[in-house]
CSV table of C-alpha atoms and ligand atoms in Angstrom, one decimal:
chain,number,residue,atom,x,y,z
A,1,MET,CA,29.0,74.6,16.5
A,2,ALA,CA,31.1,77.5,15.2
A,3,ASP,CA,34.5,76.9,16.8
A,4,MET,CA,36.3,77.1,13.4
A,5,PRO,CA,35.7,79.6,10.6
A,6,MET,CA,33.1,78.1,8.3
A,7,ARG,CA,32.4,79.4,4.8
A,8,ASN,CA,31.1,76.5,2.7
A,9,ILE,CA,27.9,74.8,3.8
A,10,VAL,CA,26.1,71.9,2.2
A,11,ILE,CA,22.6,71.2,3.5
A,12,LEU,CA,20.7,67.9,2.7
A,13,THR,CA,17.0,67.9,3.3
A,14,GLY,CA,14.5,65.1,3.3
A,15,ALA,CA,10.8,64.5,3.8
A,16,GLY,CA,10.9,65.5,7.4
A,17,ILE,CA,11.4,69.2,6.6
A,18,SER,CA,8.1,69.2,4.8
A,19,ALA,CA,6.2,67.2,7.4
A,20,GLU,CA,5.0,70.3,9.3
A,21,SER,CA,3.7,71.7,6.0
A,22,GLY,CA,1.4,68.7,5.9
A,23,LEU,CA,3.2,66.4,3.5
A,24,ALA,CA,3.5,62.8,4.6
A,25,THR,CA,7.0,61.3,5.0
A,26,PHE,CA,7.8,58.0,3.4
A,27,ARG,CA,8.8,55.7,6.3
A,28,ALA,CA,6.5,56.9,9.1
A,29,SER,CA,3.4,55.0,10.0
A,30,ASP,CA,1.4,57.3,7.8
A,31,GLY,CA,3.8,56.8,4.9
A,32,LEU,CA,1.9,54.2,3.0
A,33,TRP,CA,-0.1,55.3,0.0
A,34,GLU,CA,-3.1,53.2,-0.9
A,35,ASP,CA,-1.3,50.4,1.0
A,36,HIS,CA,1.8,50.6,-1.2
A,37,ARG,CA,5.3,51.2,0.1
A,38,VAL,CA,7.3,53.9,-1.8
A,39,GLU,CA,9.6,51.1,-2.8
A,40,ASP,CA,6.7,49.5,-4.7
A,41,VAL,CA,5.7,52.5,-6.7
A,42,ALA,CA,8.9,54.5,-7.2
A,43,THR,CA,10.7,52.1,-9.5
A,44,PRO,CA,11.0,51.8,-13.3
A,45,GLU,CA,9.7,48.2,-13.0
A,46,ALA,CA,6.5,49.4,-11.2
A,47,TYR,CA,5.9,52.0,-13.9
A,48,ALA,CA,6.4,49.4,-16.7
A,49,ARG,CA,4.0,47.0,-14.8
A,50,ASP,CA,1.3,49.5,-13.9
A,51,PRO,CA,1.8,53.0,-15.2
A,52,ALA,CA,-1.8,54.1,-14.2
A,53,LEU,CA,-1.1,53.3,-10.6
A,54,VAL,CA,2.3,55.2,-10.6
A,55,HIS,CA,0.7,58.2,-12.4
A,56,ARG,CA,-2.1,58.2,-9.7
A,57,PHE,CA,0.5,58.3,-7.0
A,58,TYR,CA,2.3,61.3,-8.5
A,59,ASP,CA,-0.8,63.1,-9.7
A,60,ALA,CA,-2.2,63.0,-6.2
A,61,ARG,CA,1.0,64.3,-4.7
A,62,ARG,CA,1.3,67.1,-7.4
A,63,ALA,CA,-2.3,68.2,-6.6
A,64,ARG,CA,-1.5,68.2,-2.9
A,65,LEU,CA,1.2,70.9,-3.5
A,66,HIS,CA,-1.5,73.5,-4.0
A,67,GLU,CA,-2.8,72.8,-0.5
A,68,VAL,CA,0.4,73.3,1.5
A,69,GLU,CA,2.8,76.1,2.2
A,70,PRO,CA,6.4,76.4,3.2
A,71,ASN,CA,7.0,76.2,6.9
A,72,ALA,CA,9.4,77.9,9.3
A,73,ALA,CA,12.2,75.5,8.4
A,74,HIS,CA,12.0,76.2,4.7
A,75,LEU,CA,11.8,79.9,5.3
A,76,ALA,CA,14.8,79.9,7.7
A,77,LEU,CA,16.9,78.0,5.1
A,78,ALA,CA,15.9,80.5,2.4
A,79,ARG,CA,17.0,83.3,4.7
A,80,LEU,CA,20.3,81.6,5.3
A,81,ASP,CA,20.7,81.2,1.5
A,82,ALA,CA,20.1,84.9,1.0
A,83,GLU,CA,22.3,86.1,3.8
A,84,TRP,CA,25.2,83.6,4.1
A,85,PRO,CA,28.3,85.2,2.8
A,86,GLY,CA,30.1,82.0,1.8
A,87,GLU,CA,29.3,79.1,-0.5
A,88,LEU,CA,26.0,77.3,0.2
A,89,LEU,CA,24.1,74.5,-1.5
A,90,ILE,CA,20.8,73.1,-0.4
A,91,VAL,CA,20.5,69.6,-1.8
A,92,THR,CA,16.9,68.3,-1.4
A,93,GLN,CA,15.7,64.8,-1.8
A,94,ASN,CA,12.2,66.2,-1.9
A,95,VAL,CA,10.2,66.4,-5.1
A,96,ASP,CA,7.9,69.2,-3.6
A,97,ASP,CA,8.5,72.9,-4.4
A,98,LEU,CA,8.5,74.2,-0.9
A,99,HIS,CA,12.1,75.3,-0.8
A,100,GLU,CA,11.8,77.5,-3.9
A,101,ARG,CA,8.4,78.8,-2.7
A,102,ALA,CA,10.2,79.9,0.5
A,103,GLY,CA,12.7,81.8,-1.6
A,104,ALA,CA,15.7,79.4,-1.7
A,105,LYS,CA,17.9,79.9,-4.8
A,106,ARG,CA,21.1,77.8,-4.3
A,107,LEU,CA,19.0,74.6,-4.5
A,108,LEU,CA,19.2,71.2,-6.3
A,109,HIS,CA,16.5,68.6,-6.5
A,110,MET,CA,18.5,65.4,-6.6
A,111,HIS,CA,15.4,63.1,-6.8
A,112,GLY,CA,13.6,65.2,-9.4
A,113,GLU,CA,10.5,67.4,-9.2
A,114,LEU,CA,6.7,66.8,-9.2
A,115,ASN,CA,6.3,69.9,-11.3
A,116,SER,CA,8.4,68.5,-14.2
A,117,GLY,CA,7.8,65.9,-16.9
A,118,TRP,CA,10.2,63.8,-18.8
A,119,CYS,CA,9.5,62.5,-22.3
A,120,LEU,CA,10.9,59.0,-23.0
A,121,ALA,CA,10.6,59.6,-26.8
A,122,CYS,CA,12.8,62.7,-27.1
A,123,ASP,CA,14.4,62.9,-23.6
A,124,GLY,CA,13.0,66.4,-23.2
A,125,ARG,CA,12.3,67.7,-19.7
A,126,PHE,CA,9.7,70.5,-19.1
A,127,ALA,CA,7.6,72.2,-16.5
A,128,TRP,CA,4.4,70.3,-15.7
A,129,VAL,CA,1.3,71.6,-13.9
A,130,GLY,CA,-1.8,69.5,-13.1
A,131,PRO,CA,-2.5,65.8,-13.7
A,132,MET,CA,-0.2,63.9,-16.1
A,133,GLY,CA,-1.9,60.6,-16.6
A,134,GLU,CA,-0.9,58.0,-19.1
A,135,GLU,CA,-1.7,59.9,-22.3
A,136,ALA,CA,0.1,63.2,-21.6
A,137,GLU,CA,1.5,65.0,-24.6
A,138,CYS,CA,5.2,66.0,-24.7
A,139,LYS,CA,5.7,69.7,-24.8
A,140,VAL,CA,8.9,69.3,-26.9
A,141,CYS,CA,8.1,66.6,-29.5
A,142,ALA,CA,4.3,66.3,-29.1
A,143,ALA,CA,4.5,62.5,-28.7
A,144,HIS,CA,1.6,61.1,-26.7
A,145,GLY,CA,1.8,58.6,-23.9
A,146,MET,CA,5.6,58.9,-23.5
A,147,VAL,CA,5.7,61.4,-20.6
A,148,ARG,CA,6.6,60.2,-17.2
A,149,PRO,CA,7.1,62.0,-13.9
A,150,ASP,CA,10.6,63.6,-13.8
A,151,ILE,CA,11.4,61.7,-10.6
A,152,VAL,CA,14.4,59.6,-9.7
A,153,TRP,CA,13.2,56.1,-8.9
A,154,PHE,CA,15.1,53.3,-7.2
A,155,GLY,CA,17.9,52.0,-9.5
A,156,GLU,CA,18.1,55.3,-11.4
A,157,MET,CA,20.9,57.8,-11.1
A,158,PRO,CA,20.1,60.9,-8.9
A,159,TYR,CA,20.5,64.3,-10.6
A,160,ASP,CA,23.5,66.6,-10.3
A,161,MET,CA,25.8,64.1,-8.6
A,162,ASP,CA,28.9,65.9,-10.0
A,163,ARG,CA,27.9,69.2,-8.5
A,164,ILE,CA,26.9,67.6,-5.2
A,165,ASP,CA,30.2,65.7,-5.0
A,166,GLU,CA,32.2,68.9,-5.7
A,167,ALA,CA,30.2,70.8,-3.0
A,168,LEU,CA,30.8,68.0,-0.5
A,169,MET,CA,34.5,68.0,-1.2
A,170,ASN,CA,34.7,71.7,-0.4
A,171,ALA,CA,32.3,71.8,2.5
A,172,ASP,CA,33.3,73.1,5.9
A,173,LEU,CA,29.9,72.1,7.3
A,174,PHE,CA,27.5,69.4,6.2
A,175,VAL,CA,24.0,69.6,7.7
A,176,SER,CA,21.3,66.9,7.3
A,177,ILE,CA,17.7,67.8,8.0
A,178,GLY,CA,14.6,65.6,8.2
A,179,THR,CA,15.9,62.5,6.4
A,180,SER,CA,16.0,58.9,7.7
A,181,GLY,CA,19.3,58.1,6.1
A,182,ALA,CA,17.7,55.0,4.5
A,183,VAL,CA,18.3,55.9,0.8
A,184,TYR,CA,21.7,56.1,-0.9
A,185,PRO,CA,23.6,57.9,-2.2
A,186,ALA,CA,22.2,60.7,-0.1
A,187,ALA,CA,22.7,58.6,3.1
A,188,GLY,CA,26.4,58.5,2.4
A,189,PHE,CA,27.0,62.3,2.0
A,190,VAL,CA,27.8,62.6,5.7
A,191,GLN,CA,30.7,60.2,5.4
A,192,THR,CA,32.0,61.9,2.3
A,193,ALA,CA,31.9,65.3,3.9
A,194,LYS,CA,33.4,64.1,7.1
A,195,TYR,CA,36.2,62.3,5.3
A,196,ARG,CA,37.1,65.7,3.7
A,197,GLY,CA,37.2,67.3,7.1
A,198,ALA,CA,33.8,69.0,7.3
A,199,GLN,CA,31.9,69.4,10.6
A,200,THR,CA,28.6,67.5,10.5
A,201,LEU,CA,25.2,68.2,12.1
A,202,GLU,CA,22.0,66.2,12.0
A,203,ILE,CA,18.7,67.9,12.7
A,204,ASN,CA,15.8,65.4,12.9
A,205,LEU,CA,12.8,64.4,14.9
A,206,GLU,CA,14.7,61.3,16.1
A,207,PRO,CA,18.1,59.7,15.4
A,208,SER,CA,18.4,58.7,11.8
A,209,GLN,CA,19.9,55.4,10.6
A,210,GLY,CA,23.2,57.3,10.1
A,211,SER,CA,23.1,59.4,13.3
A,212,ILE,CA,26.4,57.9,14.6
A,213,PHE,CA,28.3,59.5,11.8
A,214,PHE,CA,27.3,63.1,12.8
A,215,GLY,CA,29.6,65.2,15.1
A,216,GLU,CA,26.6,67.1,16.4
A,217,ARG,CA,22.9,66.0,16.7
A,218,ARG,CA,19.9,68.1,17.5
A,219,TYR,CA,16.5,66.4,17.9
A,220,GLY,CA,13.1,68.1,17.6
A,221,PRO,CA,10.7,69.4,14.9
A,222,ALA,CA,12.5,71.0,12.0
A,223,GLY,CA,10.2,74.0,12.3
A,224,LEU,CA,11.7,74.8,15.7
A,225,GLU,CA,15.3,73.5,15.3
A,226,VAL,CA,16.2,74.9,11.9
A,227,PRO,CA,15.3,78.5,12.6
A,228,LYS,CA,17.3,78.3,15.9
A,229,TRP,CA,20.3,76.9,14.1
A,230,VAL,CA,20.0,79.5,11.2
A,231,ASP,CA,19.9,82.4,13.8
A,232,GLU,CA,23.1,81.0,15.4
A,233,MET,CA,24.8,80.7,12.0
A,234,LEU,CA,23.9,84.2,10.9
A,235,ALA,CA,24.8,85.7,14.3
A,236,GLY,CA,28.2,84.0,14.0
A,237,ALA,CA,28.7,85.3,10.5
A,238,ASP,CA,27.9,88.9,11.6
A,239,ALA,CA,30.4,88.6,14.5
A,240,GLU,CA,33.3,87.6,12.1
B,301,LIG,C1,11.2,65.1,10.9
B,301,LIG,C2,9.9,65.7,11.1
B,301,LIG,C3,9.9,67.0,11.5
B,301,LIG,C4,9.6,63.7,10.5
B,301,LIG,N1,11.1,67.6,11.7
B,301,LIG,N2,12.3,65.6,11.1
B,301,LIG,C5,21.5,48.2,-0.9
B,301,LIG,C6,22.4,48.9,-0.1
B,301,LIG,C7,22.7,50.3,-0.3
B,301,LIG,C8,22.1,50.9,-1.4
B,301,LIG,C9,21.2,50.2,-2.2
B,301,LIG,C10,20.9,48.8,-1.9
B,301,LIG,N3,20.0,48.4,-2.8
B,301,LIG,C11,19.7,49.4,-3.7
B,301,LIG,C12,20.4,50.5,-3.3
B,301,LIG,C13,20.4,51.9,-3.9
B,301,LIG,C14,19.1,52.6,-3.6
B,301,LIG,C15,18.8,52.6,-2.1
B,301,LIG,O1,19.4,53.4,-1.4
B,301,LIG,N4,17.9,51.7,-1.7
B,301,LIG,C16,17.7,51.6,-0.2
B,301,LIG,C17,16.2,51.4,0.0
B,301,LIG,C18,18.6,50.6,0.4
B,301,LIG,N5,19.2,53.9,-4.2
B,301,LIG,C19,18.9,54.2,-5.4
B,301,LIG,O2,18.5,53.3,-6.2
B,301,LIG,C20,19.2,55.6,-5.9
B,301,LIG,N6,20.0,55.5,-7.1
B,301,LIG,C21,21.2,55.0,-7.1
B,301,LIG,O3,21.7,54.5,-6.0
B,301,LIG,O4,21.9,55.1,-8.3
B,301,LIG,C22,23.2,54.5,-8.4
B,301,LIG,C23,24.3,55.4,-7.9
B,301,LIG,C24,25.6,54.9,-7.8
B,301,LIG,C25,26.6,55.7,-7.4
B,301,LIG,C26,26.4,57.0,-7.1
B,301,LIG,C27,25.1,57.5,-7.2
B,301,LIG,C28,24.1,56.7,-7.6
B,301,LIG,C29,17.9,56.3,-6.3
B,301,LIG,C30,17.1,56.6,-5.1
B,301,LIG,C31,15.8,57.2,-5.5
B,301,LIG,C32,14.9,57.5,-4.3
B,301,LIG,N7,13.6,57.9,-4.7
B,301,LIG,C33,12.6,58.2,-3.7
B,301,LIG,C34,11.2,58.2,-4.4
B,301,LIG,C35,11.1,59.2,-5.5
B,301,LIG,C36,10.8,60.5,-5.1
B,301,LIG,C37,9.3,60.6,-4.6
B,301,LIG,O5,8.5,59.9,-5.1
B,301,LIG,O6,9.1,61.5,-3.7
B,301,LIG,O7,12.9,59.4,-3.0
B,301,LIG,S1,12.5,57.0,-2.4
B,301,LIG,C38,12.1,58.1,-1.1
B,301,LIG,O8,13.1,58.0,-0.1
B,301,LIG,C39,12.2,59.5,-1.8
B,301,LIG,C40,13.0,60.3,-0.7
B,301,LIG,O9,13.6,61.4,-1.3
B,301,LIG,C41,13.9,59.2,-0.2
B,301,LIG,C42,14.5,59.5,1.2
B,301,LIG,O10,13.4,59.6,2.1
B,301,LIG,P1,13.5,60.6,3.3
B,301,LIG,O11,13.4,62.0,2.7
B,301,LIG,O12,14.7,60.3,4.1
B,301,LIG,O13,12.1,60.4,4.1
B,301,LIG,P2,11.8,59.3,5.2
B,301,LIG,O14,10.4,59.2,5.3
B,301,LIG,O15,12.6,58.1,5.0
B,301,LIG,O16,12.4,60.0,6.5
B,301,LIG,C43,11.8,61.2,7.1
B,301,LIG,C44,12.6,61.6,8.3
B,301,LIG,O17,12.1,62.8,8.7
B,301,LIG,C45,12.5,60.6,9.5
B,301,LIG,O18,13.8,60.4,10.0
B,301,LIG,C46,11.7,61.4,10.5
B,301,LIG,O19,12.1,61.1,11.8
B,301,LIG,C47,12.0,62.8,10.2
B,301,LIG,N8,10.9,63.7,10.5
B,301,LIG,N9,9.0,64.7,10.8
B,301,LIG,C48,12.3,66.9,11.5
B,301,LIG,N10,8.8,67.6,11.8
């Protein structure tokens, strides 16, 4: 991997990095929730049509966070974050909190967070613990029934796109971990980074939809492959 000096790393993570912690991915055979595809519950239209159903989906997933722990892949990325001497940004599509619980600091949640609420009355965003349901009270303006999960649904703009674009423009290495490459704009990051001259690496259980765009591909469970890759990166950094 390291045949040129690398300072700036952008790491994109998806549901596959949390699979070994016990969280279901979206597009595997166990990815259906109460027989609904994520595309049927993660849209503003689905929320307008049946808010109770969408709240049930997110309340169940928020509750599940208390039953799971970061795995070896989250811990390895947190170690890389702490020890890597150059720029580094972990961009996660995941709405779980396993990266931060592992200790990662240079982290963005581009699709929002389960532990956050968004008030449609005052536009406030705030930490949320426990079930939200339809009648939740806004912690900023106290309006009732206007709080939705602070999650980026299909058709909505992901968070922090300017910061992500800037990091991709300056990246020497782009690494994609545990994502199917089915959802844009994240699925296009590899091409942006490559166009700017970055090396590219995919770590996944199997080739993703965008695997052909990656210069290097490593296939296996993230809990094994990510710690191995992080060890190599940090050994290379020490040697420089
Ligand atoms: C392991 C493993 C192990 C398993 N170890 N690996 C037509 C063409 C192109 C684009 C569009 C289009 N029509 C509409 C669009 C845009 C749309 C889109 O991409 N749709 C596609 C379905 C085609 N995108 C949007 O609407 C986005 N917004 C947008 O585009 O705004 C406009 C814009 C314009 C210009 C610039 C920027 C923006 C918003 C997307 C919001 C996605 N939201 C969701 C749900 C909300 C969050 C939640 O509830 O959790 O986010 S969808 C769902 O998919 C979730 C995920 O973050 C996202 C990606 O899934 P991910 O993480 O890749 O999971 P899986 O299950 O798909 O894959 C897991 C992988 O792990 C697999 O490959 C396994 O093999 C692997 N794996 N175990 C390693 N142990």
